[in-house]
Structure formats: structure tokens, C-alpha cells
Amino acid sequence: MKKSPSLDDLDLFARIAQASGLAVVARQSGVSVPTLSRRMRALELQIGVHLFERGSHGYRLTAQGRAFLGETRAFQAEAQRLRRMVTTPLVAEVRITAGSWTSAFLAQQLPRFWQEDAQWRPAFLEADTRLDIARRGADIGIRNQRPEQAWLAGRCTGWITYAIYAITDQVRGYVALPERHAKTPSARWVWAHHGGEVAATARSPRMLADLACAGVGQVVLPRFAAAMFPALQQVGPEIAELSHEEWLVCHHDGRHDPPVRAALEGIAAVLTDTTLRPIGA
């Protein structure tokens, strides 16, 4: 039973065929001319086919050599892809799951913790489901409480507070998520305390802020999120019952992966920077 040619030898064969000689391939590959010659002869013996006519003109393919080259076209494309893969550093995708406003804040601050030449790229998943990380559907999460699962590691990064905002204190009524979609504590709070005063609804938290900026109504926001909208001013006291810790969460196994570790450190630096988010905001 014949032994299959090595992938390296097939790659060298295709490159020699295209160059019609050994010298160019030797310079490109770092394999010496004598070694290339020896390996091509060994390849011919291995497959039982005379591939090249050798002479002063260089290495020219025989008819069988041309046929063999045609059979290796698909392999050549794959070999080129593999060469690029080993010579170009891989960029890993790090999946980050967070609520709407935290995702928006991190997007604004992205240049502080990620650059284009980093060996990872951020993939934001707007979600609050803790199972995302437990099932490895995400790498990093920002949550509103300490993780309870033994397989999750967490770091408290801040204390988040909420208040009511509007363009002036003369604005009446509220803008809110539709009641059937009010799943977050702040959305439920609006319906529980001011359900009869809701002037408009929207499915997007960002749209609620835009409506508030247009003077349609008051809106409940995390104080760090309200800072993204200079037109809004705080028109009520802090809502103490909505305040909560913020936790940066990762799977215990995943946090030692270099790209995930780099992302964790960068995100933690931004979330704990009190010049970006004052304590209590």
C-alpha cells in the first residue's frame, strides 16, 4: 500500500511547478535547492509518476505533472490559507454580554481598552441572562449581582444608582418600555409607581432616552447613562430601591485564556475609573 505524500511535499511541488525552478522556492521557503531536488525525486518515486523534465531550462512539468498539478488545486488554496494562518497572528473574538446602557457605555469607551492591533476583538451581546456564560455562549458578562454559580468568577466594579431625568422639571408624564416587556427592575418600577402617567412607550432603552430628550416625558436611567445625554437633567432624588452592585463575571476556566484575560483587564479598568463614572453613578 502506497504511503500518501506529505502536505509539505505537495505544497513544495505546486510552488516549484509555478516557479519552473528550485531557486525561487528555496529563497521563499528556506529549504535548500539540494533538499528540494531530493524531495521532488522522492515524491515521484512515492506516487510512481514522472512529474518534471529537468534540464538547463529549469523544472518543467511533464504531461502527467500537469495533470497532477490540476488535482492539487484545491490543496494549494488550503495550503496558502494555512501559511497565512501561521504567519499572521490570530485575532480571537471575545463575547461580552451586558445590559443596554452598560454596552453603550463600553462602546463609547472602547478606545480606552481595545486597539486595532490587539489579539482579540470585542463582540457585544446585549443580554442579561447569566446562563450565557455558564453555557459558554459568552466569555464575559457585566451583571447586577455577585455570581452564585461555583464555575463563575466575579469582581465588583461599582455601585449603580438610578434617578428620574427630563429636559426640565416642568415635564410631566413618563416614557417607558411596554408593560409586557418591562423585565428590568427600573422598567417595573416605572409601571408600579407611575403606570397611569406613561405618555409613550418604546421597545429600546435608547429610544426612551431620545423621547425624553424630545420633551415627551420623564425617564428613569442609571446615572452613568444619563451622563451620555447632556440635554437631560435630574428632576428627582436617587431611587434607592433600584441601586445595585455591578459585577464583572467570567467562567473560571475562560479567565485564563489570554484574549479573555486582556479583555477582562481592559473592561475592569474602564468600569472602575471614577473619572469616567463617579462613585455611585
Short mmCIF file of N, CA and C in Angstrom, two decimals, residues 4 105 118 202 246 262:
data_model
loop_
_atom_site.label_atom_id
_atom_site.label_comp_id
_atom_site.label_asym_id
_atom_site.label_seq_id
_atom_site.Cartn_x
_atom_site.Cartn_y
_atom_site.Cartn_z
N SER A 4 0.69 8.00 1.51
CA SER A 4 0.25 9.28 0.96
C SER A 4 1.36 10.31 1.05
N PHE A 105 -22.14 52.31 27.12
CA PHE A 105 -21.01 52.96 27.80
C PHE A 105 -19.68 52.35 27.35
N ALA A 118 -4.82 44.74 18.68
CA ALA A 118 -4.97 43.79 19.78
C ALA A 118 -5.21 42.39 19.23
N ALA A 202 -41.59 52.61 24.19
CA ALA A 202 -40.67 52.20 23.12
C ALA A 202 -40.00 50.92 23.56
N GLU A 246 -22.46 46.27 40.70
CA GLU A 246 -22.15 45.83 39.34
C GLU A 246 -20.99 44.84 39.43
N ALA A 262 -7.05 39.66 28.66
CA ALA A 262 -6.77 41.03 28.22
C ALA A 262 -8.05 41.86 28.20
#
